[in-house]
Tab-separated table of C-alpha atoms in Angstrom:
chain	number	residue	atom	x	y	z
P	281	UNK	CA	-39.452	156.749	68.512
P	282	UNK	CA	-40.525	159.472	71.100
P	283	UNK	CA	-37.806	160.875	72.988
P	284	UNK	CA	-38.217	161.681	76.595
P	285	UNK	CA	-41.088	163.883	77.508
P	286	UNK	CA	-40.878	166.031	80.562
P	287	UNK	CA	-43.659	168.215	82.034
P	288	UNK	CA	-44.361	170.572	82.629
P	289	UNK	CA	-41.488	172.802	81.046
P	290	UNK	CA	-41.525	175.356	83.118
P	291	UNK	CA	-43.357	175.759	86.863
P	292	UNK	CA	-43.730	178.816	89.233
P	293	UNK	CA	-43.727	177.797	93.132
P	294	UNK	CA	-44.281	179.601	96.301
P	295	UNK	CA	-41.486	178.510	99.697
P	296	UNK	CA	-43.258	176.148	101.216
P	297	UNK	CA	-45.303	174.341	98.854
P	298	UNK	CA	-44.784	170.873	97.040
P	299	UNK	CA	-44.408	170.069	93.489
P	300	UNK	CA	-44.956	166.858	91.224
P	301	UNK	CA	-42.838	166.656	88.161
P	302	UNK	CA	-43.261	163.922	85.595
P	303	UNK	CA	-41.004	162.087	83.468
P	304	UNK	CA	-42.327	159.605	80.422
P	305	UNK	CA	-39.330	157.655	79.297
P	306	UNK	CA	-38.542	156.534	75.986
P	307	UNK	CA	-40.468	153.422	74.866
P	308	UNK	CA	-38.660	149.954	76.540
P	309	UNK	CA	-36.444	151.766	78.381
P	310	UNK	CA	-36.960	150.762	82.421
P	311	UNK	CA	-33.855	152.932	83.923
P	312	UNK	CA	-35.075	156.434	84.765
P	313	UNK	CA	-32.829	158.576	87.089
P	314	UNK	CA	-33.732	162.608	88.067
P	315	UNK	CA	-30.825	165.108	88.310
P	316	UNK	CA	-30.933	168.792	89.256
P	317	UNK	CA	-28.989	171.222	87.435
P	318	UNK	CA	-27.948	174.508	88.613
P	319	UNK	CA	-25.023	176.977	87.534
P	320	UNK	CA	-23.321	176.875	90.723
P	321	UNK	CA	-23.051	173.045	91.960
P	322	UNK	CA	-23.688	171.940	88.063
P	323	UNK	CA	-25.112	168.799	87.104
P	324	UNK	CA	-26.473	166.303	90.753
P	325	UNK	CA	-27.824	163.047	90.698
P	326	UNK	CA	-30.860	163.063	92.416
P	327	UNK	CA	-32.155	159.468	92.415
P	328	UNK	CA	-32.696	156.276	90.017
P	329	UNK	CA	-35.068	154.389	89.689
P	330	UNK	CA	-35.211	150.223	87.510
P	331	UNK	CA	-38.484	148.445	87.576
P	332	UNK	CA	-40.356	150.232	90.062
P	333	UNK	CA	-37.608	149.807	92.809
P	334	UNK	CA	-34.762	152.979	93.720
P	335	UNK	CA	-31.595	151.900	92.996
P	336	UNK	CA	-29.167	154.766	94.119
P	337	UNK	CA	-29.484	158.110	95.867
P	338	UNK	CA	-27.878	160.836	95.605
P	339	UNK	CA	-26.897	163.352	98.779
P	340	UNK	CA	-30.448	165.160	98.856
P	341	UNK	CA	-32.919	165.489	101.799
P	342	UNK	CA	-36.104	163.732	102.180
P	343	UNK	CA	-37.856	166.916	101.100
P	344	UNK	CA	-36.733	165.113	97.500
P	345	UNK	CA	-38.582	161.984	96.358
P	346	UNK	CA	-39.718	159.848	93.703
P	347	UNK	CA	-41.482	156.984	92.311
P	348	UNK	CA	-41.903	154.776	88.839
P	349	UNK	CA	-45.008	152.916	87.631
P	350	UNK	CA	-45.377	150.058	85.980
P	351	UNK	CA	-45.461	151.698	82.862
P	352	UNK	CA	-41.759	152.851	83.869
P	353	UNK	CA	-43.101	156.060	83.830
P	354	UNK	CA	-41.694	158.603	86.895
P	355	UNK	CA	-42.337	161.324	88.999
P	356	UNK	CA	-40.301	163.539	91.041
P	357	UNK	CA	-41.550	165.177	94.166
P	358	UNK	CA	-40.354	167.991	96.229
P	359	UNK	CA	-42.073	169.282	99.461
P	360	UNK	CA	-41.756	172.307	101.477
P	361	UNK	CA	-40.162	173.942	98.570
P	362	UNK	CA	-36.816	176.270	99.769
P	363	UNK	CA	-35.474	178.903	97.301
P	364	UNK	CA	-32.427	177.064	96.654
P	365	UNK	CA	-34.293	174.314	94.705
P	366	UNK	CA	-34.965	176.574	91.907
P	367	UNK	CA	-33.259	174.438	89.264
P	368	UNK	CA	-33.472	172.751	86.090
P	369	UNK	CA	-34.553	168.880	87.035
P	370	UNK	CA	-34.096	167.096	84.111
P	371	UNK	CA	-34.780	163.474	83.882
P	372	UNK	CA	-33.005	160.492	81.781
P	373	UNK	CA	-34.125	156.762	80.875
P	374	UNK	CA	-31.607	154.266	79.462
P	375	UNK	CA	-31.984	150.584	78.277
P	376	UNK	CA	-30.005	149.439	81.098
P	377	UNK	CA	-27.139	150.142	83.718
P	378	UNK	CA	-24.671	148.910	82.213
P	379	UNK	CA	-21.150	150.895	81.987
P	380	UNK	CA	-22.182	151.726	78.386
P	381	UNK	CA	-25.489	152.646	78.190
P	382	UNK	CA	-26.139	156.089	77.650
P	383	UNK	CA	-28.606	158.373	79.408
P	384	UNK	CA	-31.458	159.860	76.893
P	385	UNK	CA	-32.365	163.026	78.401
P	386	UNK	CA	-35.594	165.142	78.259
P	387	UNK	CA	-35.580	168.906	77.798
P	388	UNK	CA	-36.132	169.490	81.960
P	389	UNK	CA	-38.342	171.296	83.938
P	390	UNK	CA	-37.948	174.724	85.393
P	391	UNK	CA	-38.426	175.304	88.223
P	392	UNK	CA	-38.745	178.868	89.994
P	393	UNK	CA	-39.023	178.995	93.812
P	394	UNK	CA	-39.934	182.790	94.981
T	297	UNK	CA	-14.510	158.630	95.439
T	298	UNK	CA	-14.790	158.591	91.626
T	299	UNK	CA	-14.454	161.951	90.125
T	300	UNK	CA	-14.168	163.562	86.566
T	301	UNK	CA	-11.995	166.859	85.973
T	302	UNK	CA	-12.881	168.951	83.047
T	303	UNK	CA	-11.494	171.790	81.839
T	304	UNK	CA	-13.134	175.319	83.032
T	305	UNK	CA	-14.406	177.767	80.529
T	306	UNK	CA	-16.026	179.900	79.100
T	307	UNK	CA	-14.389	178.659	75.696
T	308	UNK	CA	-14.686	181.833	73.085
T	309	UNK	CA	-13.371	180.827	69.668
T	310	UNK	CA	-13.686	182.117	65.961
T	311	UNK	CA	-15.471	179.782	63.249
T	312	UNK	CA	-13.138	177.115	62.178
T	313	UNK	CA	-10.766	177.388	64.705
T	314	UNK	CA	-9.455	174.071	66.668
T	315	UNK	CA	-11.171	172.667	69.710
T	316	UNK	CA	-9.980	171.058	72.547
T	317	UNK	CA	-11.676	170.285	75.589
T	318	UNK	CA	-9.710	168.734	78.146
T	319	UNK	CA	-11.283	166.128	80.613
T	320	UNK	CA	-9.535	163.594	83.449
T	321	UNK	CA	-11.384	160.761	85.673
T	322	UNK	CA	-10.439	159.159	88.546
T	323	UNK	CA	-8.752	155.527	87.749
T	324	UNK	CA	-11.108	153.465	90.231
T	325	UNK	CA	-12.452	150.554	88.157
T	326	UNK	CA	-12.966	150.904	84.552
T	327	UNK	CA	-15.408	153.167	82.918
T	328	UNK	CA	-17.035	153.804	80.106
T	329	UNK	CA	-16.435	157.166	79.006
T	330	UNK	CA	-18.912	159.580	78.027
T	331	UNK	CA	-19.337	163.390	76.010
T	332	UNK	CA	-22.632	164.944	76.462
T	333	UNK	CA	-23.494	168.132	74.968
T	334	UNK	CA	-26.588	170.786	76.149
T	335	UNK	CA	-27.742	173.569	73.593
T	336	UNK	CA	-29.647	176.580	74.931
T	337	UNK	CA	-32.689	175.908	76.124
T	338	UNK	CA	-32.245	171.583	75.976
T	339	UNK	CA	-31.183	168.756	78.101
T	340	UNK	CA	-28.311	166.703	77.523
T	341	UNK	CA	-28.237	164.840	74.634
T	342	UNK	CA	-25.197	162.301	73.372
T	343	UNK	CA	-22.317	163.430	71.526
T	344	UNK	CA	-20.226	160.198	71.779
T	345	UNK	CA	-18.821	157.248	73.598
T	346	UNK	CA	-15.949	154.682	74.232
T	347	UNK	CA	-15.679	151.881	75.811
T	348	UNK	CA	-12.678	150.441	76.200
T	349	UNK	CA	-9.282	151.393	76.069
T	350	UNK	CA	-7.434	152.869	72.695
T	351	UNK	CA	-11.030	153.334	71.474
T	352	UNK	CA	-12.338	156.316	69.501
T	353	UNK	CA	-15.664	157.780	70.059
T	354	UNK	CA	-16.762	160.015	66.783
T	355	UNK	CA	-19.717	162.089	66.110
T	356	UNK	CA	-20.839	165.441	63.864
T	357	UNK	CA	-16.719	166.310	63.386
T	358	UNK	CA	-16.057	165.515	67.383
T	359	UNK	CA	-13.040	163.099	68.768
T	360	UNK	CA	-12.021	161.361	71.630
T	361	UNK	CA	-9.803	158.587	72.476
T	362	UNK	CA	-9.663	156.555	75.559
T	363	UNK	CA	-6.813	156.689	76.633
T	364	UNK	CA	-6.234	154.572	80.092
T	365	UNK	CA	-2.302	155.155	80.679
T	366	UNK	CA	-2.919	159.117	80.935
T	367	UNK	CA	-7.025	158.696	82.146
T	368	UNK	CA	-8.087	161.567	79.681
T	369	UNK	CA	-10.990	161.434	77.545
T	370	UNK	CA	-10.074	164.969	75.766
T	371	UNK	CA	-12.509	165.805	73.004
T	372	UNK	CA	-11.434	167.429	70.198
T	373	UNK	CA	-13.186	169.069	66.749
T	374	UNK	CA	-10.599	170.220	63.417
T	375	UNK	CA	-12.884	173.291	62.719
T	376	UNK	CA	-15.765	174.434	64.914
T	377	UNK	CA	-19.117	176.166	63.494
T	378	UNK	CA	-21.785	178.261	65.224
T	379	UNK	CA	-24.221	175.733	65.559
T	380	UNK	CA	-21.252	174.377	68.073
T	381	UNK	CA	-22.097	176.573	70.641
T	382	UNK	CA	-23.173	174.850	73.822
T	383	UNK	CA	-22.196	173.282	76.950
T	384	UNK	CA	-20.192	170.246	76.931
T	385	UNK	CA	-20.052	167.370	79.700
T	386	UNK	CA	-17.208	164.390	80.275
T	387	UNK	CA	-19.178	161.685	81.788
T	388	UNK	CA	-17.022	158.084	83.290
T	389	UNK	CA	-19.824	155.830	83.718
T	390	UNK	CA	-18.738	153.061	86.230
T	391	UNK	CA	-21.486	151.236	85.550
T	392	UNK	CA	-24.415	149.178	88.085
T	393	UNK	CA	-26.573	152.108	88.274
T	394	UNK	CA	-27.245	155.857	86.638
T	395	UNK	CA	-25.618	156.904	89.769
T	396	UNK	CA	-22.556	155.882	89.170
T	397	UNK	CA	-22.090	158.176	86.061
T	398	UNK	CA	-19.894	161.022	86.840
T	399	UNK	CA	-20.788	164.121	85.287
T	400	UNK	CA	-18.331	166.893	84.820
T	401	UNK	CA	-18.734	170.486	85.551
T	402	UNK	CA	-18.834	171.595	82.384
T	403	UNK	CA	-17.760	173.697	79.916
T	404	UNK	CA	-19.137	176.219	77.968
T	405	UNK	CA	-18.057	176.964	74.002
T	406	UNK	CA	-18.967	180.116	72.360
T	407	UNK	CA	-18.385	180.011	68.820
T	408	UNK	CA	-18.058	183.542	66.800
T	409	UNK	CA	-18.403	183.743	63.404
């Protein structure tokens, strides 16, 4: 069974521009959720997303967005791109919410604001 | 608010030495509880779970036990290797969405040989 897929792996971004990142999830899964990882704040919940609909936000600005497909495939977006969002975003799908289902993660995209 | 407290590192030990990794969570409802572990260069993948309390969550030589009285979730390994080497997260999950899953800060294990 393919894992997670992320892409792209790594992206290079001006301040002030937007970026799409994608998230496949593993096969049957419908929960996706995006979380940003950097070595100062650690690991953030960004959003989540079940059968098309958000579920639960995390404490971002609206600069940070997202969307899933049908196909429970997702995408993150980020617009007017600020140096402080150069991260790792790394994205997770899990059978369900339930207390124990765990999170399958993908490898994450880098992302490099200059 | 739900929270998780692990403990800080960097860990540095020598091959074969004992682990511990100590991690606390908040007692607000009642969580399954979580160990996620990052190698260079990957996202998170599972180390191990429990569910409930008393239970014990097991994986490539790693340990935990649930234990609800004290809230700790510490994990532990008998004899570490290189291939250890990576970052480790405690993760309560409270359940109802991915948002409610609590990730540590943390910690970072350097094994030497």
């Amino acid at each position: 069974k393919a894992g997670v897929t992320q892409t792209p792996r790594y992206l290079i971004k001006t301040r002030g521009q937007q970026v799409t990142l994608s998230c496949s999830p593993i096969s049957g899964h419908r929960s996706v959720s995006w979380y940003q990882q950097t070595p100062g704040q650690g690991l953030q919940f960004l959003f989540e997303y079940f059968s098309e609909t958000q579920r639960n936000k995390g404490n971002f600005p609206g600069r940070f967005s997202g969307r899933q497909f049908s196909n429970s495939r997702s995408e993150m977006n980020v617009s007017t791109l600020e140096l402080g969002d150069s991260a790792l975003y790394l994205c997770a799908s899990s059978l369900a919410t339930f207390r124990d289902s765990p999170l399958h993660f993908g490898n994450g995209t880098r992302l490099t604001v200059t | 608010g739900n929270s998780v407290t692990q403990m800080e590192g960097p860990v540095t030990l020598s091959e074969e030495a004992f682990l511990t990794i100590n991690c606390t969570y908040t007692a607000t409802g009642y969580p399954s509880l979580f160990w996620y572990v990052q190698y260079p260069g990957e996202g998170l993948q599972l180390l191990l779970k429990a569910t409930k309390a008393d239970d014990k969550g097991s994986n490539k030589g790693f340990e935990a036990t649930y234990r609800k009285e004290t809230t700790s979730f510490h994990l532990e390994k008998g004899s570490v290797q290189v291939s250890d080497s990576a970052v480790y997260f405690c993760a309560p999950h409270y359940g109802g969405s991915q948002g409610n899953l609590i990730f540590g800060k943390g910690t970072k294990l350097s094994v030497k040989p």
